[in-house]
Structure formats: structure tokens, C-alpha cells
Tab-separated table of C-alpha atoms in Angstrom:
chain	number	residue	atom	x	y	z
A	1	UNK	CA	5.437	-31.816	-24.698
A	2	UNK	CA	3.661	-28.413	-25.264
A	3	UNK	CA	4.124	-27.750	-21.516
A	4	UNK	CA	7.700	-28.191	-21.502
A	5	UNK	CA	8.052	-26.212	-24.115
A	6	UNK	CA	6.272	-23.652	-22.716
A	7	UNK	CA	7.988	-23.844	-19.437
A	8	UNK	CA	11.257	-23.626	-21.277
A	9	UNK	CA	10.345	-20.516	-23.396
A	10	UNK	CA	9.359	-18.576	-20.179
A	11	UNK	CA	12.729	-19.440	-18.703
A	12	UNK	CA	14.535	-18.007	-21.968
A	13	UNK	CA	12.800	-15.515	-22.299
A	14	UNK	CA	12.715	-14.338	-18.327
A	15	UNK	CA	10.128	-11.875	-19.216
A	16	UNK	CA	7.305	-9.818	-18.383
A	17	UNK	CA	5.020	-6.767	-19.214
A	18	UNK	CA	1.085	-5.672	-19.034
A	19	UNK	CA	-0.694	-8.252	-21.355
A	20	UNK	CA	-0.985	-10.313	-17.797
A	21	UNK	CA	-1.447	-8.651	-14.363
A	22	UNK	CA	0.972	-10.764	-11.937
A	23	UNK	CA	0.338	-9.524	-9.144
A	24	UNK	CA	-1.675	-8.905	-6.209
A	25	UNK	CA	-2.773	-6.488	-3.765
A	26	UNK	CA	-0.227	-8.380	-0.887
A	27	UNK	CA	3.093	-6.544	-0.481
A	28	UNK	CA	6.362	-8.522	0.247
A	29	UNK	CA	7.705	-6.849	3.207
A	30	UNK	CA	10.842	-4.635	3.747
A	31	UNK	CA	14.142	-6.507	2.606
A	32	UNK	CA	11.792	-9.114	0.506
A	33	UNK	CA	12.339	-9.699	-3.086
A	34	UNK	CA	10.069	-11.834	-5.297
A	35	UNK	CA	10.647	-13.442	-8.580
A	36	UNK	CA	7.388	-14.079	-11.037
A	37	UNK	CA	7.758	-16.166	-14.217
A	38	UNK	CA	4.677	-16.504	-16.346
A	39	UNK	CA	3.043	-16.786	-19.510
A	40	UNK	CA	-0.617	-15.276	-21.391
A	41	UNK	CA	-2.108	-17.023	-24.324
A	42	UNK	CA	-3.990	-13.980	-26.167
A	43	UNK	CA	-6.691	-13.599	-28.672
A	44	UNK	CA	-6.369	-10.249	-30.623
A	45	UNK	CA	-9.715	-9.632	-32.372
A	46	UNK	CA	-8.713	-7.897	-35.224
A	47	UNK	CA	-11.950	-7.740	-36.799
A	48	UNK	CA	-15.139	-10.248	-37.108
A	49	UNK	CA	-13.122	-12.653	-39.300
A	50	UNK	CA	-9.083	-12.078	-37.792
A	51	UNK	CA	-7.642	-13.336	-34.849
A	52	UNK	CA	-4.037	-13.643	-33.885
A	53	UNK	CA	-2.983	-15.555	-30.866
A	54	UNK	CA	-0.058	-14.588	-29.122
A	55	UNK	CA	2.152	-16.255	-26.182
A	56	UNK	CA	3.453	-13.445	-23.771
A	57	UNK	CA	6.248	-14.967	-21.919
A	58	UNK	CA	6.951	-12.597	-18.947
A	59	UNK	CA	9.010	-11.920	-15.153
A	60	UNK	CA	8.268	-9.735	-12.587
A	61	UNK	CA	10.801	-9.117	-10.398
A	62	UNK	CA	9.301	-7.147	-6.813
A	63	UNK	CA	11.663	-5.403	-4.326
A	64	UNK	CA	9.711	-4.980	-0.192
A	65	UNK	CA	11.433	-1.199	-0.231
A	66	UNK	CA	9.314	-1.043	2.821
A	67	UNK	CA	6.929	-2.256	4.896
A	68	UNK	CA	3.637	-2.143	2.689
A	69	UNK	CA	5.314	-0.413	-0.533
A	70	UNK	CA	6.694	-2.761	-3.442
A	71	UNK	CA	9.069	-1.702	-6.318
A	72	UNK	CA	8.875	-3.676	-9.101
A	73	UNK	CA	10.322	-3.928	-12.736
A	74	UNK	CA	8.775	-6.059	-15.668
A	75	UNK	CA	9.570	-7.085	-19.167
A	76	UNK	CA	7.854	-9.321	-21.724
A	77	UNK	CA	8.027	-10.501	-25.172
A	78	UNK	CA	5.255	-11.569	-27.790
A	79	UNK	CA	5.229	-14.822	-29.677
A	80	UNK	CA	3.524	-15.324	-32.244
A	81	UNK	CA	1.749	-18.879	-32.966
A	82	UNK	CA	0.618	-18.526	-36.518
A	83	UNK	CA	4.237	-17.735	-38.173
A	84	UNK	CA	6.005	-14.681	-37.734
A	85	UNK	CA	9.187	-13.306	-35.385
A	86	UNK	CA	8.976	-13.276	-32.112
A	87	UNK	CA	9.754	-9.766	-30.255
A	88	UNK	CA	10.381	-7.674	-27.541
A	89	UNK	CA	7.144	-6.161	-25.949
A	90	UNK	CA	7.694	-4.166	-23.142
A	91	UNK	CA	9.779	-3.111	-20.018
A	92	UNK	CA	7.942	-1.400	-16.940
A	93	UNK	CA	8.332	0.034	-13.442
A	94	UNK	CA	6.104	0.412	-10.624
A	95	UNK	CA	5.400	0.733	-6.729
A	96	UNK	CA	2.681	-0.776	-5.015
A	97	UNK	CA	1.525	0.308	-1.293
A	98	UNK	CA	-0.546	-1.466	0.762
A	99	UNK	CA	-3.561	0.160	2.244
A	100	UNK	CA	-5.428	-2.647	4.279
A	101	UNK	CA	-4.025	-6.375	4.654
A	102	UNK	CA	-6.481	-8.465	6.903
A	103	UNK	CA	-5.960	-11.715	7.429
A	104	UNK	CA	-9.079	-14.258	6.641
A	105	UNK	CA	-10.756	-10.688	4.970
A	106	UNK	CA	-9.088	-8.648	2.512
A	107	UNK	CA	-6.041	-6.739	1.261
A	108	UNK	CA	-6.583	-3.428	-0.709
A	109	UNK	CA	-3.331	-1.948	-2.573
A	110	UNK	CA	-2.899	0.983	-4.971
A	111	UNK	CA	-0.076	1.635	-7.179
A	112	UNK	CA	1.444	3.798	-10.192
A	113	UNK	CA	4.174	3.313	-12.506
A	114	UNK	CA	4.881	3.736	-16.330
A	115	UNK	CA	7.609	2.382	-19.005
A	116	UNK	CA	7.500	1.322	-22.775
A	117	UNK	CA	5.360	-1.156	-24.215
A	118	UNK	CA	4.403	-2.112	-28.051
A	119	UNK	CA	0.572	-2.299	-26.281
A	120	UNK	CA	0.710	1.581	-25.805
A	121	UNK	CA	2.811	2.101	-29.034
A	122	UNK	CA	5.456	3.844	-27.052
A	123	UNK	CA	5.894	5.071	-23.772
A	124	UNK	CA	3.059	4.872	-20.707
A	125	UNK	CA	1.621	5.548	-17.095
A	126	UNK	CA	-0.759	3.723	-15.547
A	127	UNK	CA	-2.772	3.219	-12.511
A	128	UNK	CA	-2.999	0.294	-9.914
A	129	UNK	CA	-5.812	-1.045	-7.768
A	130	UNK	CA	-6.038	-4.601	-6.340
A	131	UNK	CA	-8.425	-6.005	-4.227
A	132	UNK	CA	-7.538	-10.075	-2.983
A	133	UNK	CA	-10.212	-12.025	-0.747
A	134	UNK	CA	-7.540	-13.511	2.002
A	135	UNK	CA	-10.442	-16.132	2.690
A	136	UNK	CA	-8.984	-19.177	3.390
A	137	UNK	CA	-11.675	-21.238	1.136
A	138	UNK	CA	-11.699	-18.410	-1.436
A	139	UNK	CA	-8.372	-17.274	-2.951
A	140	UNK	CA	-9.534	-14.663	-5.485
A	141	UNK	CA	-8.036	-11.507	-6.445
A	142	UNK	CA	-8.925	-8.615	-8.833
A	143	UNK	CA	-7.210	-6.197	-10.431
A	144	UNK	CA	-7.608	-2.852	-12.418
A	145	UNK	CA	-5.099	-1.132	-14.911
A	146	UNK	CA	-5.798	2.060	-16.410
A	147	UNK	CA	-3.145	2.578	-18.421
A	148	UNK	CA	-2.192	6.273	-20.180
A	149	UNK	CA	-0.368	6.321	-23.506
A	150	UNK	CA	1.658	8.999	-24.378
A	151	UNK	CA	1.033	8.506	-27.863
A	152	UNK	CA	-1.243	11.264	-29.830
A	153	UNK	CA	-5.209	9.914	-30.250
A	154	UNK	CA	-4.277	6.579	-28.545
A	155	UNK	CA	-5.684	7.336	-25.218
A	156	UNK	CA	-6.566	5.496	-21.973
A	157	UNK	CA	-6.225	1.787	-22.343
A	158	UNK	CA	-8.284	-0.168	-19.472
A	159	UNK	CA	-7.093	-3.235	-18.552
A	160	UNK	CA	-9.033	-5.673	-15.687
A	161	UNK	CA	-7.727	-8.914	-14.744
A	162	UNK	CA	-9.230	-11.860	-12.047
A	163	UNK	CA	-8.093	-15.031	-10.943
A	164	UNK	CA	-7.073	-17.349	-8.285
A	165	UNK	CA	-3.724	-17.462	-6.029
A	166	UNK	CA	-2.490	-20.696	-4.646
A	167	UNK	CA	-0.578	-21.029	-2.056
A	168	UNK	CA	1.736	-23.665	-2.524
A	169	UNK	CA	4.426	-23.291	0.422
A	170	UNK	CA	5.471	-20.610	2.980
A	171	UNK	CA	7.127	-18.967	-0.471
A	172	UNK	CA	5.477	-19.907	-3.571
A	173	UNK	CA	2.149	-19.274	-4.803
A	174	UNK	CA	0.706	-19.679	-8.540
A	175	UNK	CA	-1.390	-16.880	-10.070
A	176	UNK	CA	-4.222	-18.670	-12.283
A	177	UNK	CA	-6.009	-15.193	-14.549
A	178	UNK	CA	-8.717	-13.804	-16.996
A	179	UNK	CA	-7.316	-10.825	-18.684
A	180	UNK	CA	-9.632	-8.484	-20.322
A	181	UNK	CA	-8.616	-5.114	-22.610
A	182	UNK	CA	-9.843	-2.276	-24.414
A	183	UNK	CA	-7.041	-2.885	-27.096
A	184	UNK	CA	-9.820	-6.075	-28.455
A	185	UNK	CA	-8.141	-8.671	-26.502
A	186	UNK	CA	-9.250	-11.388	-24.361
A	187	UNK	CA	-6.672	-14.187	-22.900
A	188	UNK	CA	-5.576	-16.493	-19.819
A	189	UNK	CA	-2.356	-15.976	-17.421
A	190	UNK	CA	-0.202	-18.160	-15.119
A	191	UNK	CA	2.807	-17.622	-13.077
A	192	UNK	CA	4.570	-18.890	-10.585
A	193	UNK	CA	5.723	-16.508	-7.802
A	194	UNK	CA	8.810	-17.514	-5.675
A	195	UNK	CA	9.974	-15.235	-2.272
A	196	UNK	CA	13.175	-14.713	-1.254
């Protein structure tokens, strides 16, 4: 029942933003679009004795511009699980490119983008790196957000996420993930990633 449920908020939601990292360092190829629907489940330390766990329903949708270079637009909201309203959390843009893809070795990929999110209390840039093993027996990726907010004292926010990508047809893969960030947060991602 609480997976339905779950699956059914994402789809109502059709969200996405930084809590999770959806993505990888593979690019989708010129013409290509992707769609990403996923969900976090965070733990906000607020101090030794507060925590407040949040759902992060989110979509990614990712545009091949070209070979090896990705545009891509996010959104996300927060939901609250201990009582209060649920809201809007962020909308972001980026581009990916691709700087090594070797099959049965490993992709590299760099990228840059910004938007608004309630994570940077306002508006943001960030930086992109992603590092996947394409090892057949070893479907890990990484990935590495250093995100700038343009908010006075607030700073650089780092943000590091790993996981697993499954490749479940010529056009599908789930993205299983460990998020970790400087904002005192700690919490666990998965999508589903569809090609078109």
C-alpha cells in the first residue's frame, strides 16, 4: 500500500530538484529525450535531538541537444511525513557533456547549470561531475554537486551522491542512490528513467 502510494504521489507531483542526483555521467544522444520520475526519503538533522523526514517527489526531463551534451530541466517538491503542507522545492536547468564514454570501462561527464531551490534559499549555480563504471558486473555511478547560493553568508553547498543503475531494457534503467549534504542531511533515491 505505501508503495502505491508512493508511486502515485511521484506521478502527481511529476517533479524533481537537487535533494537526489538522477543522473549519470551517460549522455542521451542528439534528438534523444529522457523522462526521470523519482523519489528521496530524507533525514534533516536539525540538531542532536530533531529530525524531520521528508519525501522529495521529483522529474527530470533530459533533451540529447547533441551528440555528448544533455539539456535538462528539473523540479521537485517536499513532503513532509510528520504533519505539515507539502510544497514546492525547486526548479533547475542544466547541460551535461560527455568527456569519455567507454564501453565495459567508464564514462566521465561534467556539467553546469543553476535555478531556484528552497535548499539554497533562493536562487543557485552549481557544478557537475559524474563518473559511472560501464562494467557489465558492476553498475555503479558517482556523482559530485557543488552547488553556489546566491544568498548572503549561505555559501557553497556540497552535495555527493552513489548508487547503482539497472538496466532494465534497451530504454529503461532504475537509479538506486545514497545522497549525502552539507545542509545536515543524509537520505536514499530511486527513479526510473525512460528514453524516447
Amino acid at each position: 500500500m505505501a508503495v502505491v502510494g508512493l508511486g502515485v504521489a511521484v506521478l502527481l507531483c511529476s517533479t524533481g530538484c537537487l535533494f537526489n542526483i538522477f543522473q549519470t555521467a551517460r549522455t542521451i544522444g542528439a534528438g534523444n529525450v529522457a523522462l526521470t520520475l523519482g523519489t528521496g526519503l530524507f533525514d534533516f538533522n536539525l540538531d542532536e535531538a530533531a529530525h524531520a523526514y521528508f519525501l522529495t517527489p521529483e522529474a527530470r526531463l533530459a533533451i540529447g541537444i547533441a551528440d555528448g551534451v544533455d539539456l535538462g530541466v528539473d523540479t521537485a517538491f517536499l513532503v513532509p511525513l510528520e504533519g505539515g503542507e507539502t510544497g514546492w522545492a525547486s526548479t533547475t536547468a542544466d547541460l551535461k557533456f560527455a568527456l569519455f564514454d567507454q564501453p565495459d570501462s567508464f564514462a566521465l561527464a561534467l556539467g553546469f547549470g543553476g535555478g531556484y531551490s528552497v535548499e539554497a534559499l533562493g536562487w543557485e549555480i552549481f557544478g557537475e561531475v559524474f563518473l559511472d563504471s560501464n562494467a557489465r558486473y558492476f553498475p555503479v555511478f558517482f556523482a559530485y554537486m557543488p552547488e553556489l547560493a546566491l544568498v548572503e553568508g549561505l555559501g557553497f553547498i556540497h552535495h555527493v551522491t552513489a548508487g547503482l543503475k539497472l538496466q532494465l531494457s534497451d530504454s529503461v534503467r532504475l537509479l538506486v542512490e545514497v545522497n549525502y549534504n552539507s545542509l545536515t542531511y543524509f537520505g536514499y533515491g530511486l527513479a526510473l528513467e525512460v528514453g524516447f
